[in-house]
Amino acid sequence: MEVRFKDHMKPGMDELIIWEQHTITLNKDSKVGFGFALSGGKDKPHPDTGDTAVVVSDVLPGGPAMGRLFNKDHIVMVNGVSMENVYSNYTIQVLKSCGKTANI
């Protein structure tokens, strides 16, 4: 799975967003799955910006994603499948069908 992180410049300067893409491999836990929740997507755009990115909305303490994914990280790919401009349920179904390992 690819994840995008956002960095900002110093206050008072025009905002510049720099995206870093990282691939994270997570192993599914039998009790908490991959250990994170999603929001956003084409069906639930961001209320202020209209952005349709699928984003991490929660990371479960002690779960596989803890310390590897963070709130507001953008999920752009899961196991080589693009998550750009998709419905959130589509991303959830792709994750459920991953088996024990997901490359995010």
CSV table of N, CA and C in Angstrom, one decimal:
chain,number,residue,atom,x,y,z
A,1,MET,N,0.9,-1.1,0.0
A,1,MET,CA,0.0,0.0,0.0
A,1,MET,C,0.9,1.2,0.0
A,2,GLU,N,0.6,2.2,-0.7
A,2,GLU,CA,1.3,3.5,-0.7
A,2,GLU,C,0.6,4.5,0.1
A,3,VAL,N,1.4,5.2,0.9
A,3,VAL,CA,0.8,6.2,1.8
A,3,VAL,C,1.5,7.5,1.5
A,4,ARG,N,0.7,8.6,1.6
A,4,ARG,CA,1.2,9.9,1.3
A,4,ARG,C,1.2,10.7,2.6
A,5,PHE,N,2.3,11.3,3.0
A,5,PHE,CA,2.5,12.1,4.2
A,5,PHE,C,2.5,13.6,3.7
A,6,LYS,N,2.0,14.5,4.5
A,6,LYS,CA,2.0,15.9,4.2
A,6,LYS,C,2.9,16.7,5.1
A,7,ASP,N,3.8,17.5,4.6
A,7,ASP,CA,4.6,18.4,5.4
A,7,ASP,C,4.3,19.8,5.0
A,8,HIS,N,4.4,20.7,5.9
A,8,HIS,CA,4.1,22.1,5.7
A,8,HIS,C,5.3,23.0,5.9
A,9,MET,N,5.3,24.2,5.2
A,9,MET,CA,6.4,25.1,5.4
A,9,MET,C,6.2,26.0,6.7
A,10,LYS,N,7.1,26.9,7.0
A,10,LYS,CA,7.0,27.7,8.2
A,10,LYS,C,5.8,28.6,8.1
A,11,PRO,N,5.2,29.0,9.3
A,11,PRO,CA,4.1,29.9,9.3
A,11,PRO,C,4.4,31.2,8.6
A,12,GLY,N,3.4,31.8,8.0
A,12,GLY,CA,3.6,33.1,7.3
A,12,GLY,C,4.0,32.9,5.9
A,13,MET,N,4.5,31.8,5.5
A,13,MET,CA,4.9,31.6,4.1
A,13,MET,C,3.7,31.0,3.4
A,14,ASP,N,3.6,31.1,2.1
A,14,ASP,CA,2.6,30.4,1.3
A,14,ASP,C,2.7,28.9,1.5
A,15,GLU,N,1.6,28.3,1.7
A,15,GLU,CA,1.6,26.9,2.0
A,15,GLU,C,2.1,26.1,0.8
A,16,LEU,N,3.0,25.2,1.1
A,16,LEU,CA,3.5,24.3,0.1
A,16,LEU,C,3.4,22.9,0.6
A,17,ILE,N,2.7,22.0,-0.1
A,17,ILE,CA,2.5,20.7,0.4
A,17,ILE,C,3.5,19.8,-0.4
A,18,ILE,N,4.2,19.0,0.4
A,18,ILE,CA,5.2,18.1,-0.1
A,18,ILE,C,4.7,16.7,0.3
A,19,TRP,N,4.5,15.9,-0.7
A,19,TRP,CA,4.0,14.5,-0.5
A,19,TRP,C,5.2,13.5,-0.6
A,20,GLU,N,5.3,12.7,0.4
A,20,GLU,CA,6.2,11.6,0.4
A,20,GLU,C,5.4,10.3,0.2
A,21,GLN,N,5.9,9.5,-0.7
A,21,GLN,CA,5.2,8.2,-0.8
A,21,GLN,C,6.0,7.1,-0.2
A,22,HIS,N,5.4,6.2,0.6
A,22,HIS,CA,6.1,5.1,1.2
A,22,HIS,C,5.2,3.9,1.0
A,23,THR,N,5.9,2.7,0.8
A,23,THR,CA,5.1,1.5,0.8
A,23,THR,C,5.3,0.8,2.1
A,24,ILE,N,4.2,0.4,2.7
A,24,ILE,CA,4.1,-0.2,4.0
A,24,ILE,C,3.6,-1.6,3.8
A,25,THR,N,4.2,-2.6,4.4
A,25,THR,CA,3.7,-4.0,4.3
A,25,THR,C,3.2,-4.3,5.7
A,26,LEU,N,1.9,-4.7,5.8
A,26,LEU,CA,1.2,-5.0,7.0
A,26,LEU,C,0.8,-6.5,7.0
A,27,ASN,N,0.9,-7.1,8.1
A,27,ASN,CA,0.5,-8.5,8.3
A,27,ASN,C,-0.8,-8.5,9.2
A,28,LYS,N,-1.9,-9.1,8.7
A,28,LYS,CA,-3.2,-9.1,9.3
A,28,LYS,C,-3.1,-9.8,10.7
A,29,ASP,N,-3.7,-9.2,11.7
A,29,ASP,CA,-3.9,-9.8,13.0
A,29,ASP,C,-5.2,-10.5,13.0
A,30,SER,N,-5.3,-11.6,13.6
A,30,SER,CA,-6.6,-12.4,13.6
A,30,SER,C,-7.7,-11.6,14.4
A,31,LYS,N,-7.4,-10.8,15.3
A,31,LYS,CA,-8.4,-10.0,16.1
A,31,LYS,C,-8.7,-8.6,15.6
A,32,VAL,N,-7.6,-7.9,15.1
A,32,VAL,CA,-7.8,-6.5,14.8
A,32,VAL,C,-7.6,-6.2,13.3
A,33,GLY,N,-7.4,-7.2,12.5
A,33,GLY,CA,-7.2,-7.0,11.1
A,33,GLY,C,-5.9,-6.3,10.9
A,34,PHE,N,-5.8,-5.3,10.0
A,34,PHE,CA,-4.6,-4.6,9.8
A,34,PHE,C,-4.4,-3.4,10.8
A,35,GLY,N,-5.4,-3.2,11.6
A,35,GLY,CA,-5.3,-2.3,12.7
A,35,GLY,C,-5.5,-0.8,12.4
A,36,PHE,N,-6.3,-0.5,11.4
A,36,PHE,CA,-6.6,0.9,11.1
A,36,PHE,C,-7.9,1.0,10.4
A,37,ALA,N,-8.5,2.2,10.6
A,37,ALA,CA,-9.8,2.5,10.0
A,37,ALA,C,-9.6,3.6,8.9
A,38,LEU,N,-10.5,3.6,7.9
A,38,LEU,CA,-10.5,4.5,6.8
A,38,LEU,C,-11.7,5.4,6.8
A,39,SER,N,-11.5,6.6,6.2
A,39,SER,CA,-12.6,7.5,5.9
A,39,SER,C,-12.3,8.1,4.5
A,40,GLY,N,-13.3,9.0,4.1
A,40,GLY,CA,-13.1,9.7,2.8
A,40,GLY,C,-13.6,8.8,1.7
A,41,GLY,N,-13.0,9.0,0.6
A,41,GLY,CA,-13.4,8.3,-0.7
A,41,GLY,C,-14.3,9.1,-1.5
A,42,LYS,N,-14.6,8.6,-2.7
A,42,LYS,CA,-15.5,9.3,-3.6
A,42,LYS,C,-16.9,9.5,-3.0
A,43,ASP,N,-17.3,8.6,-2.2
A,43,ASP,CA,-18.7,8.7,-1.6
A,43,ASP,C,-18.7,9.6,-0.3
A,44,LYS,N,-17.6,9.9,0.2
A,44,LYS,CA,-17.5,10.7,1.5
A,44,LYS,C,-16.4,11.7,1.4
A,45,PRO,N,-16.5,12.7,0.4
A,45,PRO,CA,-15.5,13.7,0.3
A,45,PRO,C,-15.3,14.6,1.5
A,46,HIS,N,-14.1,15.1,1.7
A,46,HIS,CA,-13.8,16.0,2.8
A,46,HIS,C,-14.8,17.1,2.8
A,47,PRO,N,-15.4,17.4,4.0
A,47,PRO,CA,-16.5,18.5,4.0
A,47,PRO,C,-16.0,19.9,3.6
A,48,ASP,N,-14.7,20.2,3.9
A,48,ASP,CA,-14.2,21.5,3.6
A,48,ASP,C,-13.6,21.7,2.3
A,49,THR,N,-12.9,20.6,1.8
A,49,THR,CA,-12.1,20.7,0.6
A,49,THR,C,-12.7,20.0,-0.6
A,50,GLY,N,-13.6,19.0,-0.3
A,50,GLY,CA,-14.1,18.2,-1.4
A,50,GLY,C,-13.2,17.1,-1.8
A,51,ASP,N,-12.0,17.0,-1.2
A,51,ASP,CA,-11.0,16.0,-1.5
A,51,ASP,C,-11.6,14.6,-1.4
A,52,THR,N,-11.4,13.7,-2.4
A,52,THR,CA,-12.0,12.4,-2.3
A,52,THR,C,-11.0,11.3,-2.0
A,53,ALA,N,-9.8,11.7,-1.4
A,53,ALA,CA,-8.8,10.7,-1.0
A,53,ALA,C,-9.3,9.8,0.1
A,54,VAL,N,-8.9,8.6,0.0
A,54,VAL,CA,-9.2,7.6,1.1
A,54,VAL,C,-8.1,7.8,2.1
A,55,VAL,N,-8.4,8.1,3.4
A,55,VAL,CA,-7.4,8.5,4.4
A,55,VAL,C,-7.6,7.6,5.6
A,56,VAL,N,-6.5,7.5,6.4
A,56,VAL,CA,-6.5,6.8,7.6
A,56,VAL,C,-7.2,7.6,8.7
A,57,SER,N,-8.3,7.1,9.3
A,57,SER,CA,-9.0,7.9,10.3
A,57,SER,C,-8.7,7.5,11.7
A,58,ASP,N,-8.1,6.3,11.9
A,58,ASP,CA,-7.8,5.8,13.2
A,58,ASP,C,-6.8,4.7,13.1
A,59,VAL,N,-5.9,4.6,14.0
A,59,VAL,CA,-4.9,3.5,14.1
A,59,VAL,C,-5.1,2.9,15.5
A,60,LEU,N,-5.3,1.6,15.5
A,60,LEU,CA,-5.6,0.9,16.8
A,60,LEU,C,-4.3,0.6,17.5
A,61,PRO,N,-4.3,1.0,18.8
A,61,PRO,CA,-3.1,0.8,19.7
A,61,PRO,C,-2.7,-0.7,19.7
A,62,GLY,N,-1.5,-1.0,19.5
A,62,GLY,CA,-1.0,-2.4,19.5
A,62,GLY,C,-1.2,-3.1,18.2
A,63,GLY,N,-2.0,-2.5,17.3
A,63,GLY,CA,-2.3,-3.2,16.0
A,63,GLY,C,-1.1,-3.2,15.0
A,64,PRO,N,-1.2,-3.9,13.9
A,64,PRO,CA,-0.1,-4.0,12.9
A,64,PRO,C,0.2,-2.6,12.3
A,65,ALA,N,-0.7,-1.7,12.2
A,65,ALA,CA,-0.4,-0.4,11.6
A,65,ALA,C,0.2,0.6,12.6
A,66,MET,N,0.2,0.3,13.9
A,66,MET,CA,0.6,1.3,14.9
A,66,MET,C,2.1,1.7,14.6
A,67,GLY,N,2.4,3.0,14.5
A,67,GLY,CA,3.7,3.5,14.3
A,67,GLY,C,4.1,3.4,12.8
A,68,ARG,N,3.3,2.9,12.0
A,68,ARG,CA,3.6,2.8,10.6
A,68,ARG,C,2.6,3.6,9.7
A,69,LEU,N,1.4,3.7,10.1
A,69,LEU,CA,0.4,4.5,9.5
A,69,LEU,C,-0.1,5.5,10.5
A,70,PHE,N,-0.5,6.7,10.0
A,70,PHE,CA,-0.9,7.8,10.9
A,70,PHE,C,-2.2,8.4,10.4
A,71,ASN,N,-3.0,9.0,11.4
A,71,ASN,CA,-4.2,9.7,11.0
A,71,ASN,C,-3.9,10.7,9.8
A,72,LYS,N,-4.8,10.7,8.9
A,72,LYS,CA,-4.8,11.6,7.7
A,72,LYS,C,-3.8,11.1,6.6
A,73,ASP,N,-3.1,10.0,6.8
A,73,ASP,CA,-2.3,9.5,5.7
A,73,ASP,C,-3.3,9.1,4.6
A,74,HIS,N,-2.9,9.4,3.4
A,74,HIS,CA,-3.7,9.0,2.2
A,74,HIS,C,-3.3,7.6,1.7
A,75,ILE,N,-4.3,6.8,1.5
A,75,ILE,CA,-4.0,5.5,0.9
A,75,ILE,C,-4.2,5.6,-0.6
A,76,VAL,N,-3.1,5.4,-1.3
A,76,VAL,CA,-3.2,5.6,-2.8
A,76,VAL,C,-3.1,4.3,-3.5
A,77,MET,N,-2.6,3.2,-2.9
A,77,MET,CA,-2.5,1.9,-3.6
A,77,MET,C,-2.5,0.8,-2.5
A,78,VAL,N,-3.2,-0.3,-2.9
A,78,VAL,CA,-3.2,-1.5,-2.0
A,78,VAL,C,-2.9,-2.7,-3.0
A,79,ASN,N,-1.8,-3.3,-2.7
A,79,ASN,CA,-1.3,-4.5,-3.5
A,79,ASN,C,-1.4,-4.2,-5.0
A,80,GLY,N,-0.9,-3.0,-5.3
A,80,GLY,CA,-0.8,-2.7,-6.7
A,80,GLY,C,-2.0,-2.2,-7.4
A,81,VAL,N,-3.1,-2.1,-6.6
A,81,VAL,CA,-4.4,-1.5,-7.1
A,81,VAL,C,-4.6,-0.1,-6.7
A,82,SER,N,-4.8,0.8,-7.6
A,82,SER,CA,-4.9,2.2,-7.3
A,82,SER,C,-6.2,2.5,-6.5
A,83,MET,N,-6.0,3.4,-5.5
A,83,MET,CA,-7.1,3.8,-4.6
A,83,MET,C,-7.5,5.2,-4.8
A,84,GLU,N,-7.0,5.8,-6.0
A,84,GLU,CA,-7.3,7.2,-6.3
A,84,GLU,C,-8.8,7.2,-6.9
A,85,ASN,N,-9.5,8.2,-6.4
A,85,ASN,CA,-10.9,8.5,-6.8
A,85,ASN,C,-11.8,7.2,-6.8
A,86,VAL,N,-11.8,6.5,-5.7
A,86,VAL,CA,-12.6,5.3,-5.5
A,86,VAL,C,-13.5,5.5,-4.3
A,87,TYR,N,-14.5,4.7,-4.2
A,87,TYR,CA,-15.4,4.7,-3.0
A,87,TYR,C,-14.7,4.0,-1.9
A,88,SER,N,-15.0,4.5,-0.6
A,88,SER,CA,-14.3,4.0,0.5
A,88,SER,C,-14.6,2.5,0.7
A,89,ASN,N,-15.8,2.0,0.4
A,89,ASN,CA,-16.1,0.6,0.5
A,89,ASN,C,-15.2,-0.3,-0.5
A,90,TYR,N,-14.8,0.3,-1.6
A,90,TYR,CA,-14.0,-0.4,-2.5
A,90,TYR,C,-12.6,-0.7,-1.9
A,91,THR,N,-12.1,0.3,-1.2
A,91,THR,CA,-10.8,0.2,-0.5
A,91,THR,C,-10.9,-0.9,0.6
A,92,ILE,N,-12.0,-0.8,1.3
A,92,ILE,CA,-12.2,-1.8,2.4
A,92,ILE,C,-12.3,-3.2,1.8
A,93,GLN,N,-13.0,-3.4,0.7
A,93,GLN,CA,-13.1,-4.7,0.1
A,93,GLN,C,-11.8,-5.2,-0.4
A,94,VAL,N,-11.0,-4.3,-1.0
A,94,VAL,CA,-9.6,-4.7,-1.5
A,94,VAL,C,-8.8,-5.2,-0.3
A,95,LEU,N,-8.8,-4.4,0.8
A,95,LEU,CA,-8.1,-4.8,2.0
A,95,LEU,C,-8.6,-6.2,2.6
A,96,LYS,N,-9.9,-6.4,2.6
A,96,LYS,CA,-10.4,-7.6,3.1
A,96,LYS,C,-10.0,-8.8,2.2
A,97,SER,N,-9.8,-8.6,0.9
A,97,SER,CA,-9.4,-9.7,0.0
A,97,SER,C,-7.9,-9.9,-0.1
A,98,CYS,N,-7.1,-9.2,0.7
A,98,CYS,CA,-5.7,-9.3,0.6
A,98,CYS,C,-5.1,-10.5,1.2
A,99,GLY,N,-5.9,-11.3,2.0
A,99,GLY,CA,-5.3,-12.4,2.7
A,99,GLY,C,-4.6,-11.9,3.9
A,100,LYS,N,-3.4,-12.4,4.2
A,100,LYS,CA,-2.7,-12.1,5.5
A,100,LYS,C,-1.8,-10.9,5.3
A,101,THR,N,-1.5,-10.5,4.1
A,101,THR,CA,-0.5,-9.4,3.9
A,101,THR,C,-1.0,-8.3,3.0
A,102,ALA,N,-0.8,-7.1,3.3
A,102,ALA,CA,-1.2,-6.0,2.4
A,102,ALA,C,0.0,-5.1,2.2
A,103,ASN,N,0.3,-4.8,1.0
A,103,ASN,CA,1.3,-3.8,0.6
A,103,ASN,C,0.5,-2.5,0.4
A,104,ILE,N,0.7,-1.5,1.2
A,104,ILE,CA,-0.1,-0.3,1.2
A,104,ILE,C,0.8,0.9,0.9
